[in-house]
Coordinates of C-alpha atoms in Angstrom, one line a residue:
M7 CA 87.7 78.6 105.7
K8 CA 88.1 79.7 102.0
L9 CA 88.0 83.4 101.5
V10 CA 88.2 85.6 98.4
I11 CA 89.7 89.0 98.9
I12 CA 89.2 91.4 96.0
G13 CA 91.7 94.3 96.1
G14 CA 94.1 92.6 98.6
S15 CA 97.2 94.4 97.4
G16 CA 96.4 98.0 98.3
T17 CA 97.2 99.8 101.6
I18 CA 94.4 98.2 103.6
G19 CA 94.0 95.1 101.5
S20 CA 97.5 93.9 102.0
H21 CA 97.2 94.0 105.7
V22 CA 93.8 92.3 105.6
Y23 CA 95.3 89.6 103.3
K24 CA 98.2 88.8 105.7
F25 CA 96.0 88.6 108.7
F26 CA 93.6 86.0 107.1
A27 CA 96.3 84.1 105.2
K28 CA 97.8 83.0 108.5
D29 CA 94.8 80.7 109.3
H30 CA 92.7 80.4 106.2
E31 CA 92.9 79.5 102.5
V32 CA 92.8 83.0 100.8
V33 CA 92.3 83.6 97.1
L34 CA 93.8 87.1 96.3
A35 CA 92.0 88.7 93.2
S36 CA 92.7 92.1 91.7
R37 CA 92.8 93.8 88.3
R38 CA 96.5 93.3 88.3
S39 CA 96.6 89.7 89.2
T40 CA 97.6 87.2 86.7
S41 CA 96.1 84.2 88.6
F42 CA 92.8 85.6 89.6
P43 CA 92.2 88.8 87.8
V44 CA 88.9 90.6 88.4
D45 CA 87.5 94.1 87.6
I46 CA 84.4 94.6 89.7
A47 CA 83.1 97.3 87.3
Q48 CA 82.4 94.5 84.9
S49 CA 79.8 91.9 86.0
E50 CA 81.2 89.3 83.5
S51 CA 84.7 89.6 85.2
I52 CA 83.1 89.0 88.6
R53 CA 81.3 85.9 87.4
S54 CA 84.4 84.6 85.7
L55 CA 86.4 84.8 88.9
F56 CA 83.9 82.8 90.9
E57 CA 83.6 80.2 88.1
K58 CA 87.3 79.8 88.5
V59 CA 87.4 79.9 92.4
G60 CA 84.3 77.8 93.1
K61 CA 82.5 77.7 96.4
V62 CA 83.7 80.0 99.2
D63 CA 82.9 80.8 102.7
A64 CA 83.5 84.5 102.7
V65 CA 84.3 87.3 100.3
I66 CA 86.0 90.7 101.2
C67 CA 86.0 93.5 98.8
I68 CA 88.5 96.2 99.2
A69 CA 88.2 97.6 95.7
G70 CA 86.5 100.3 93.6
E71 CA 87.3 103.7 92.7
A72 CA 85.6 107.2 92.5
K73 CA 86.8 110.5 91.1
W74 CA 88.0 113.2 93.5
A75 CA 87.3 116.7 92.2
S76 CA 85.3 119.8 93.1
F77 CA 81.5 119.6 92.3
D78 CA 81.9 122.2 89.5
D79 CA 84.7 120.1 87.9
L80 CA 83.0 116.8 87.9
T81 CA 81.2 115.7 84.7
E82 CA 78.4 113.2 84.4
T83 CA 81.0 110.7 83.1
D84 CA 83.2 111.4 86.2
F85 CA 80.4 110.5 88.5
Y86 CA 79.7 107.2 86.6
I87 CA 83.3 106.1 87.4
G88 CA 82.3 105.7 91.1
I89 CA 78.8 104.6 90.3
K90 CA 80.0 101.8 88.0
S91 CA 82.9 100.8 90.1
K92 CA 82.6 101.5 93.8
M93 CA 78.8 101.3 94.0
M94 CA 77.5 98.9 91.3
G95 CA 80.6 97.0 91.4
Q96 CA 80.1 96.0 95.0
V97 CA 76.3 95.5 94.4
N98 CA 76.9 93.2 91.6
L99 CA 79.6 91.5 93.6
V100 CA 77.0 90.6 96.3
K101 CA 74.4 89.5 93.6
I102 CA 76.9 87.1 91.9
A103 CA 78.9 85.9 94.9
R104 CA 75.7 84.8 96.6
E105 CA 75.5 82.0 94.0
Y106 CA 78.9 80.6 95.1
M107 CA 78.6 80.9 98.9
N108 CA 78.6 78.0 101.3
P109 CA 76.0 78.0 104.0
E110 CA 76.5 80.7 106.6
G111 CA 78.8 82.6 104.3
S112 CA 79.5 86.3 104.6
I113 CA 80.3 89.1 102.2
T114 CA 82.2 92.3 103.5
L115 CA 82.1 95.4 101.4
T116 CA 84.3 98.5 101.9
T117 CA 83.4 102.3 101.9
G118 CA 84.9 104.9 104.2
I119 CA 84.4 107.8 106.4
L120 CA 83.4 110.0 103.4
G121 CA 79.9 108.3 103.4
E122 CA 79.0 110.2 106.5
R123 CA 81.7 112.8 107.1
P124 CA 82.7 114.1 103.6
V125 CA 85.5 116.5 103.0
P126 CA 85.9 118.9 100.1
M127 CA 86.5 117.4 96.6
T128 CA 84.7 114.3 97.6
T129 CA 81.1 114.6 96.2
S130 CA 81.3 111.7 94.0
A131 CA 83.1 109.4 96.6
A132 CA 80.7 110.4 99.4
L133 CA 77.7 109.7 97.1
V134 CA 78.7 106.1 96.3
N135 CA 79.9 105.3 99.8
G136 CA 76.5 106.5 101.2
A137 CA 74.7 104.4 98.8
I138 CA 76.6 101.2 99.7
H139 CA 75.8 101.9 103.4
S140 CA 72.1 102.1 102.5
F141 CA 72.3 99.0 100.3
V142 CA 73.6 96.9 103.0
L143 CA 70.9 97.8 105.4
A144 CA 68.2 97.2 102.8
F145 CA 69.8 93.9 101.7
K146 CA 69.3 92.4 105.2
L147 CA 65.6 93.0 104.9
D148 CA 65.3 90.9 101.8
F149 CA 67.7 88.2 103.0
P150 CA 67.4 88.1 106.8
L151 CA 68.9 84.5 106.8
G152 CA 71.9 85.5 104.8
P153 CA 74.5 85.3 103.4
R154 CA 75.6 88.0 106.0
V155 CA 76.6 91.2 104.3
N156 CA 78.3 94.0 106.0
V157 CA 80.3 97.0 105.2
V158 CA 83.5 98.3 106.8
A159 CA 84.0 102.0 106.8
P160 CA 87.6 103.1 107.7
G161 CA 88.7 106.5 108.4
L162 CA 92.0 107.9 107.4
V163 CA 94.4 105.1 108.2
E164 CA 97.8 105.6 109.6
D165 CA 99.6 104.0 106.8
A166 CA 98.0 106.5 104.3
Y167 CA 98.3 109.6 106.6
E168 CA 101.1 111.3 104.9
K169 CA 99.6 110.9 101.5
Y170 CA 96.0 112.1 102.4
K171 CA 96.5 114.3 105.4
D172 CA 96.0 117.5 103.5
Y173 CA 92.6 116.3 102.4
F174 CA 91.5 115.5 105.9
P175 CA 92.6 118.4 108.2
G176 CA 91.9 117.6 111.9
H177 CA 91.4 113.8 111.3
V178 CA 93.3 111.6 113.7
P179 CA 94.5 108.5 111.8
V180 CA 93.1 105.2 112.9
P181 CA 95.6 102.3 113.5
M182 CA 95.7 99.6 110.8
D183 CA 95.3 96.8 113.3
K184 CA 92.0 98.3 114.3
V185 CA 90.8 98.3 110.7
V186 CA 91.8 94.8 110.1
E187 CA 90.0 93.6 113.2
A188 CA 86.9 95.1 111.8
Y189 CA 87.2 92.8 108.7
N190 CA 87.7 89.9 111.2
Q191 CA 84.6 90.8 113.1
S192 CA 82.6 91.0 110.0
V193 CA 83.8 87.6 108.5
L194 CA 83.9 85.5 111.8
G195 CA 81.2 87.4 113.8
S196 CA 77.5 87.1 113.5
Q197 CA 76.7 90.6 112.2
H198 CA 74.5 91.0 109.3
G199 CA 73.4 94.3 107.6
E200 CA 75.8 96.4 109.7
L201 CA 78.1 99.4 108.9
I202 CA 81.2 98.7 110.9
R203 CA 82.8 102.3 111.5
I204 CA 86.4 102.9 112.4
Y205 CA 86.5 106.6 112.4
E206 CA 88.4 107.1 115.7
P207 CA 91.8 105.7 116.9

């Protein structure tokens, strides 16, 4: 199987990359990559990536950003960071990647627990996460035969617990292997139009 993983060098992405690279051909793309650079906030960058990579069996996106700040401190421009990157970046990825998918292919997007259980300072992040959840549900209605599109929504992962624990009081971190298995389930399973939650250990 040939996969493209966008954002495979981050906390979650690096583990997902190592898992799939054991048994599959994996193209690792990111904004910092010199071999396969991509910025999902730019549609032309997404298309350029797939023109270079060619046909694929699966795409995993673990990329996208959103501004964290209190609502009063967020400007319209701040909101558009998440809308352009985390939201429309993933929507445009689906739109473009479809053209390069082999039959029975899959696309896995990434959000997080904030889409359903936001914490303070995450108005913008919660907004775009929730939008992607709804997008995946609606996409299946337009394309019931695929490609399969799912979204993985991790909670606070163990590897990032020390960095983010103050933002998530009372949250029990989820094991990274459980998060990785959710991506495996989306790629190799039969789910379509599903929100795969990993909120609990």
